[in-house]
Tab-separated table of C-alpha atoms in Angstrom:
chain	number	residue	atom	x	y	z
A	1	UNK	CA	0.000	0.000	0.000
A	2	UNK	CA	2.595	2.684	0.883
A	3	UNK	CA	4.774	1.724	-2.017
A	4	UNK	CA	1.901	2.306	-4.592
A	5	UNK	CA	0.935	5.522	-2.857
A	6	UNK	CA	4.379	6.569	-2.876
A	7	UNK	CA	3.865	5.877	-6.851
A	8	UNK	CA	1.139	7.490	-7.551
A	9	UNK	CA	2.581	10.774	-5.353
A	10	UNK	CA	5.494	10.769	-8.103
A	11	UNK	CA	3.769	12.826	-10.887
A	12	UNK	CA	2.985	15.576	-7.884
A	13	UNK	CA	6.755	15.330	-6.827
A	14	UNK	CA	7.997	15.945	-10.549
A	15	UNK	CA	5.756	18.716	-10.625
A	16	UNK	CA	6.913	20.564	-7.728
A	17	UNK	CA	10.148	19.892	-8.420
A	18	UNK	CA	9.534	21.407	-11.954
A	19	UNK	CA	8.043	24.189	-10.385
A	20	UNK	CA	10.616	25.508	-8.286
A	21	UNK	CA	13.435	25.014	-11.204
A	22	UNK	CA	10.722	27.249	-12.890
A	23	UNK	CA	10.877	29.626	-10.440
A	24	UNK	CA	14.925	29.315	-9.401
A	25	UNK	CA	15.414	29.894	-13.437
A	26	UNK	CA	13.315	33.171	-13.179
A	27	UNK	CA	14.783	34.286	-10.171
A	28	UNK	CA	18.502	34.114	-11.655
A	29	UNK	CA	17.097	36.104	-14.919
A	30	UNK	CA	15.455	38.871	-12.327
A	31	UNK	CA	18.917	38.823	-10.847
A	32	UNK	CA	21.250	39.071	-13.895
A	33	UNK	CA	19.185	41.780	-15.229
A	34	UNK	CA	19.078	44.007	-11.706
A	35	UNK	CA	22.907	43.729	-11.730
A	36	UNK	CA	23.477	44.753	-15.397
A	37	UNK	CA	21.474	47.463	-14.811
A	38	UNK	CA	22.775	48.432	-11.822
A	39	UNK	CA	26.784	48.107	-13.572
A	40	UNK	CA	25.300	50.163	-16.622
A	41	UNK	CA	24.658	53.107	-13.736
A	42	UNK	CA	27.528	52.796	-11.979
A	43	UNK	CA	29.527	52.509	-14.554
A	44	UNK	CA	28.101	55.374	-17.178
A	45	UNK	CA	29.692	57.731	-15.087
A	46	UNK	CA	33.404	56.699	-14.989
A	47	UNK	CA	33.241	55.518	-18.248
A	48	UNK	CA	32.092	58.836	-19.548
A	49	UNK	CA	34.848	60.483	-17.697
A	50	UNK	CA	37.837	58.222	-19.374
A	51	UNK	CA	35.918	58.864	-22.680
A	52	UNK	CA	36.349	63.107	-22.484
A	53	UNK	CA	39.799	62.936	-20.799
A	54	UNK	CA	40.936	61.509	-24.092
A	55	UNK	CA	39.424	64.247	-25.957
A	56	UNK	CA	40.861	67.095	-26.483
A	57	UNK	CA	39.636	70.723	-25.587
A	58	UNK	CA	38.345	71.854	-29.037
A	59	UNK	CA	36.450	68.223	-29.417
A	60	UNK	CA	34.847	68.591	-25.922
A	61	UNK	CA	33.630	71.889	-27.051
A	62	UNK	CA	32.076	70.487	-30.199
A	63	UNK	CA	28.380	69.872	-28.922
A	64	UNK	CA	27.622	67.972	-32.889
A	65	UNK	CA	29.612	64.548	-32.315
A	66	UNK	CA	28.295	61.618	-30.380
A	67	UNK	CA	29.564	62.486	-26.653
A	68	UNK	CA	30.706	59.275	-26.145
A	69	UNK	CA	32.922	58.608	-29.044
A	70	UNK	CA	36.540	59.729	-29.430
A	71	UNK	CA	37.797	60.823	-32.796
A	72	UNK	CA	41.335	61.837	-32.063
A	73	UNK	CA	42.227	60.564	-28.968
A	74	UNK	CA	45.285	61.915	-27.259
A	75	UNK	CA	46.860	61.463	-23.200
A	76	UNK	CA	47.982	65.279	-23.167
A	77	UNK	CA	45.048	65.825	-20.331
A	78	UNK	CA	47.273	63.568	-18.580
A	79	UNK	CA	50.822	65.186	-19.391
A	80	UNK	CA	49.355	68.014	-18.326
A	81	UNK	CA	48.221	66.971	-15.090
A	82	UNK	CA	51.113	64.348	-13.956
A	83	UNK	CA	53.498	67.284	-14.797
A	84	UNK	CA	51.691	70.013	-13.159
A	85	UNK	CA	53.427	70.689	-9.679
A	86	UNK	CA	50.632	72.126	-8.569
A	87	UNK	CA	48.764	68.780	-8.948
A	88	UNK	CA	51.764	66.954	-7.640
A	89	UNK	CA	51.049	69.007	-4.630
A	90	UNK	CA	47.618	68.932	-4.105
A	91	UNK	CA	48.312	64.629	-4.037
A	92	UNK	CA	50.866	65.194	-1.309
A	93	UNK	CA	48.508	67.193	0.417
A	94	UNK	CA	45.738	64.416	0.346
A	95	UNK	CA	48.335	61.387	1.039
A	96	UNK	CA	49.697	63.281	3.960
A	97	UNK	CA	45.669	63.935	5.384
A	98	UNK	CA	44.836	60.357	4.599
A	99	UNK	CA	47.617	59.051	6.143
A	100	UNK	CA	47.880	60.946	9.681
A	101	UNK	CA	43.835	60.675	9.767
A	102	UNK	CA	43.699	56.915	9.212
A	103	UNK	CA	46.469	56.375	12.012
A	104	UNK	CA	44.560	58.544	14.496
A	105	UNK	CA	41.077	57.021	13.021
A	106	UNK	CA	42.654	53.524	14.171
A	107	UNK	CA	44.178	54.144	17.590
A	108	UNK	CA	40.906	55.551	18.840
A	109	UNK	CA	39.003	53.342	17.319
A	110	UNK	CA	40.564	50.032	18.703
A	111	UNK	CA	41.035	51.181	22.093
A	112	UNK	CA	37.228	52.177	22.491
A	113	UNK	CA	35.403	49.670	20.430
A	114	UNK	CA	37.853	47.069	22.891
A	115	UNK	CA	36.495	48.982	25.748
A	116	UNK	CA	32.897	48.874	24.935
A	117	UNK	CA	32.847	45.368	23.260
A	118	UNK	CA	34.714	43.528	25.989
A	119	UNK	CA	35.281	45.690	29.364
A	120	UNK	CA	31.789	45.665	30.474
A	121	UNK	CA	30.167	48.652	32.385
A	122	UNK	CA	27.031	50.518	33.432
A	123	UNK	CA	26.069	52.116	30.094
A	124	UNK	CA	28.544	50.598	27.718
A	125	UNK	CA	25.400	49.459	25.255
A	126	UNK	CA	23.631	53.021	25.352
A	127	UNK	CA	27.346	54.517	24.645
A	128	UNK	CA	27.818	52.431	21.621
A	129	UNK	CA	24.603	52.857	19.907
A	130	UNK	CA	25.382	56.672	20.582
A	131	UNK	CA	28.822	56.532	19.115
A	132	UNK	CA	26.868	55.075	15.726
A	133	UNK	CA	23.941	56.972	15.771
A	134	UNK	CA	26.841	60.142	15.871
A	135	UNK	CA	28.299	58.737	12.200
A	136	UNK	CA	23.984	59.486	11.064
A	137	UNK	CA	24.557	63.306	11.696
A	138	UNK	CA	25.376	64.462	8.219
A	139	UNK	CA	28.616	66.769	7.623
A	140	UNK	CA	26.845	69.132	6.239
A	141	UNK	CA	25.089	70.039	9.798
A	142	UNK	CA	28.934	69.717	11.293
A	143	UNK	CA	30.554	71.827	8.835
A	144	UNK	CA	29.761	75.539	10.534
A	145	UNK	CA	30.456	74.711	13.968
A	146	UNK	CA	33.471	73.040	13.064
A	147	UNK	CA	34.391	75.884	11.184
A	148	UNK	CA	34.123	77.747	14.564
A	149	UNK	CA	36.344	75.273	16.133
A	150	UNK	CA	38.992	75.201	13.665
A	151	UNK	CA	39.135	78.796	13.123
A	152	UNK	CA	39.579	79.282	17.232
A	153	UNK	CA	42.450	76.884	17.221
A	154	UNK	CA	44.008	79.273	14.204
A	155	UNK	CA	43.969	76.048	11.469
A	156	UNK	CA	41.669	77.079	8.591
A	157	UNK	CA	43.078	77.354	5.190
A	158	UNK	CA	45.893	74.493	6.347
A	159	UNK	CA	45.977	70.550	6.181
A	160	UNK	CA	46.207	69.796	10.170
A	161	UNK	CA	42.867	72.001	10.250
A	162	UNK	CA	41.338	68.838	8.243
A	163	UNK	CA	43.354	66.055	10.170
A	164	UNK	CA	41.521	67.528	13.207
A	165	UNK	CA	37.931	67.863	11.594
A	166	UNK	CA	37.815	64.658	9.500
A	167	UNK	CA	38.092	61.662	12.152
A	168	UNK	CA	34.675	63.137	12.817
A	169	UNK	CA	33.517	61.545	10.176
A	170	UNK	CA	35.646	58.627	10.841
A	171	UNK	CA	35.764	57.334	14.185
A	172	UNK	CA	32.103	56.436	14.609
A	173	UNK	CA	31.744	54.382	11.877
A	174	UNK	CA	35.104	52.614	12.568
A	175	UNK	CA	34.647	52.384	16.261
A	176	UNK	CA	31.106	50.685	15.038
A	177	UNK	CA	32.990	48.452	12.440
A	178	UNK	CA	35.060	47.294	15.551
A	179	UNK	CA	32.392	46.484	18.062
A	180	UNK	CA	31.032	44.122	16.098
A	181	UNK	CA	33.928	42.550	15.511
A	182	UNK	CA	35.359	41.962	19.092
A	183	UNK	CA	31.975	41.051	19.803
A	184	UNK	CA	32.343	37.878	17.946
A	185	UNK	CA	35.680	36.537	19.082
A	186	UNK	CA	34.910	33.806	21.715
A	187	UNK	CA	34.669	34.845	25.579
A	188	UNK	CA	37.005	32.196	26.415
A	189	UNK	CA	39.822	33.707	24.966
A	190	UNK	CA	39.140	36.823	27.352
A	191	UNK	CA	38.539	34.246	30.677
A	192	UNK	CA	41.789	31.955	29.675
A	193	UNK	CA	44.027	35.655	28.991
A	194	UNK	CA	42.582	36.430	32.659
A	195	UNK	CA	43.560	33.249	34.217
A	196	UNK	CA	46.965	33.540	32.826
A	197	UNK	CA	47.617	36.850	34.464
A	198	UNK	CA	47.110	39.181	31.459
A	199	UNK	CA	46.343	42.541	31.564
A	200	UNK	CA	43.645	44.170	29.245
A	201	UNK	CA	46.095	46.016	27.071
A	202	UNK	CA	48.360	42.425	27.174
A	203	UNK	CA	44.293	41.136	25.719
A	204	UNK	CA	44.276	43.931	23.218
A	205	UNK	CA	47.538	43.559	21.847
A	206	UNK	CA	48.333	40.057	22.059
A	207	UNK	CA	44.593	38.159	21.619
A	208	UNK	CA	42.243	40.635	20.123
A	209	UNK	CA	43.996	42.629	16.979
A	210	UNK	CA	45.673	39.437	15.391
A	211	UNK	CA	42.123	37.185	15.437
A	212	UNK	CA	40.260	40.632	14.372
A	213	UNK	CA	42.347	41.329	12.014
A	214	UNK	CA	39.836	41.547	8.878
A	215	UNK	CA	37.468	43.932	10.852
A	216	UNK	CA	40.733	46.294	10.979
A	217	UNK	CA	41.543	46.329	7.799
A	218	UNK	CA	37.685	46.942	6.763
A	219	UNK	CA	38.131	50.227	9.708
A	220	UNK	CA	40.934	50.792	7.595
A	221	UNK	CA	39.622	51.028	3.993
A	222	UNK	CA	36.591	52.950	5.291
A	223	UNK	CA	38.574	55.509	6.996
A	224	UNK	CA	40.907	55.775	3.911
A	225	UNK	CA	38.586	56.436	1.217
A	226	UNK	CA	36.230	59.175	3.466
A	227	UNK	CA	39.802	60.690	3.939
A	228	UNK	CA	41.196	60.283	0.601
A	229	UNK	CA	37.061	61.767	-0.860
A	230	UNK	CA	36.188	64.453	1.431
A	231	UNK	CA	35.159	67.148	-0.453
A	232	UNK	CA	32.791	69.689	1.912
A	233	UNK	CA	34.927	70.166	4.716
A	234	UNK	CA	38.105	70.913	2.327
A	235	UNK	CA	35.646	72.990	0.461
A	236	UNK	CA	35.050	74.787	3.903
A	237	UNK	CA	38.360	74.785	5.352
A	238	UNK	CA	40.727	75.453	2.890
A	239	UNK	CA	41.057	77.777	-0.097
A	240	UNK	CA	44.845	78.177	0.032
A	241	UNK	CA	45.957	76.347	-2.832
A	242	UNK	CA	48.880	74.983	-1.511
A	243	UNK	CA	47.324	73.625	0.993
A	244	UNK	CA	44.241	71.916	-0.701
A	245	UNK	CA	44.079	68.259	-0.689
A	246	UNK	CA	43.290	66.417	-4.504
A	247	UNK	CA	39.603	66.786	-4.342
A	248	UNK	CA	39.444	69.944	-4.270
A	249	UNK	CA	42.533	70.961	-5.735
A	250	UNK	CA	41.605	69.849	-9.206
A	251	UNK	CA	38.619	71.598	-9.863
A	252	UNK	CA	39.484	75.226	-8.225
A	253	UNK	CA	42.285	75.543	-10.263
A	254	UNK	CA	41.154	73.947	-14.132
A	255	UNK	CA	37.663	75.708	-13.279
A	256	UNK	CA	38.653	80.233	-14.377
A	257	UNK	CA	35.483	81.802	-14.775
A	258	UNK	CA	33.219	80.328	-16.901
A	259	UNK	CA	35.739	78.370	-18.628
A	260	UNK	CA	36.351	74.750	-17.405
A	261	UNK	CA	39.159	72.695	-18.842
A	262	UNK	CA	37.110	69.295	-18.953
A	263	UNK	CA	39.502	67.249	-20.380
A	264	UNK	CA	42.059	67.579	-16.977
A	265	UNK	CA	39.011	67.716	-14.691
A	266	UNK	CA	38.266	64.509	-15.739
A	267	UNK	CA	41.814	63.415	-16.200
A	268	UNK	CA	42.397	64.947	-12.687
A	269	UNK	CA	39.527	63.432	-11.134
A	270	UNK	CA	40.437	59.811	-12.440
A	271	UNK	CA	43.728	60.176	-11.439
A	272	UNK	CA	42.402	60.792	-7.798
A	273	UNK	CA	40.125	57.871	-7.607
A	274	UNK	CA	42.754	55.566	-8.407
A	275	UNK	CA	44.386	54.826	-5.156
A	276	UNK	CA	40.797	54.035	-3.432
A	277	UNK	CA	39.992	51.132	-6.439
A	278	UNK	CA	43.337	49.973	-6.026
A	279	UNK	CA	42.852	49.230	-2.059
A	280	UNK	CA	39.489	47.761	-2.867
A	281	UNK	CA	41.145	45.755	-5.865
A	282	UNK	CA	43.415	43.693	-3.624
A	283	UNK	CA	41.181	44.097	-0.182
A	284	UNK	CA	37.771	43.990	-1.196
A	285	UNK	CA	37.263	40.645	0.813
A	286	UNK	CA	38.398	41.773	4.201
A	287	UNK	CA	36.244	44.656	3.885
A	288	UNK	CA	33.217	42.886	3.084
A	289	UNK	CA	34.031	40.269	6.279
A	290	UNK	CA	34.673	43.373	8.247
A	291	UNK	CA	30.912	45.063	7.601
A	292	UNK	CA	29.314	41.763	7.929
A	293	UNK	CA	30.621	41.128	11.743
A	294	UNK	CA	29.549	44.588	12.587
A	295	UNK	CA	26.417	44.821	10.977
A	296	UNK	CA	25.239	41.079	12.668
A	297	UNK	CA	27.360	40.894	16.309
A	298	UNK	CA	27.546	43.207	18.937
């Protein structure tokens, strides 16, 4: 009885299974499409940029041709920008801000997502949702009353003015990043390190950066690339040029009047994005690991 019952469920069993190969088919197609659309957007945009900063300024100009076709392509945008010193200092400007920012980003950081994660005290939860919920307040709301601040320390229109302003934008987020991430190693590791007579910055150094390594490097990137890419507080800050980091370097000085030289704005502009792809060429992984444990632990 059960074995001809089983038989005549078998038509019902293909069908389901029919079904949902059916609907796994449709749901790969709905996928495929969403992400070429989505890589047609985000791409558009860079592509578009490579395009005109092969063209030169009289082609640009001609409004006629098919925008995104070059008919004499030529790297002199380029030339002109990699042997500008001006250029050459606006990317030693934004190397020396990323840099200092990222170490100070990572030091404060570590020591209080460490403290809030593992050392365990009356209002360490309510602190650490306030310490993300700080990262939702958008620059533009910080920008005047940091401009206040920085002008009564005597730092606007130089770089240390920005190394002061932009771990604001930082330190939550990496701090948050963090959290999550000592959250997830094992307590056991803390209890043994306790046992064996080590202290909590023994833990920190010895225990807790080399297993959370990945959630670093993730800080890392993030505070890198808001570093390297701020562009209002610069904007706010600075208008000395020779103290202007890359973002805003390039376009105050190919923008006179109403005359913009397109061809090195875009040249310029590429130029600056290529350090953050490279990082997130060769450490895309670690950053991805690194948002995951702080957006599910903690």
């Amino acid at each position: 009885m059960s074995t001809s019952g089983a038989t005549r469920d078998l038509p019902g069993i293909y069908a389901k299974a029919g079904s949902l190969s059916s609907e796994r088919r449709w749901a790969l197609w709905v996928a495929y499409i969403s992400l070429i659309f989505s890589a047609i957007i985000f791409l558009a945009p860079p592509v578009y940029m490579f395009i005109t900063s092969l063209k030169t300024s009289a082609e640009v100009a001609n409004l006629q041709g098919n925008p995104w076709l070059v008919r004499n392509p030529t790297l002199e945008n380029y030339t002109a920008i990699l042997t500008n010193p001006t250029f050459l200092t606006f990317f030693w400007n934004s190397a020396k801000i990323t840099v200092m920012v990222v170490a100070i980003t990572m030091v404060i950081s570590t020591l209080a997502a460490f403290a809030l994660a593992r050392m365990r005290f009356w209002g360490s939860q309510a602190l650490a949702t306030g310490v993300f919920l700080t990262y939702l307040i958008p620059e533009t709301l910080l920008f005047i009353p940091l401009y206040q601040i920085v002008g009564g320390l005597g730092l606007l229109n130089s770089s240390w003015g920005l190394v002061v302003v932009y771990p604001t934008l930082t330190v939550p987020f990496c701090t948050w990043i963090m959290i999550g991430y000592f959250a997830s190693i094992p307590k056991e590791l803390d209890e043994a390190a306790l046992i064996d007579g080590a202290s909590w910055s023994q833990m920190l150094l010895k225990i807790f950066i080399p297993v959370a390594m990945p959630g670093i490097i993730a800080a890392t990137i993030f505070a890198f690339t808001v570093s390297w890419a701020a562009f209002v507080y610069p904007t706010a800050f600075v208008t000395t040029p020779d103290e202007m980091p890359l973002t805003i370097g390039v376009v105050s000085q190919l923008v006179r009047a109403d005359t913009f030289a397109w061809g090195q704005i875009m040249a310029g502009a590429l130029l600056a994005a290529l350090p953050p792809v490279i990082v997130y060429a060769f450490l895309m992984d670690y950053y991805i690991a690194g948002l995951t444990a702080g957006a599910t632990k903690g």
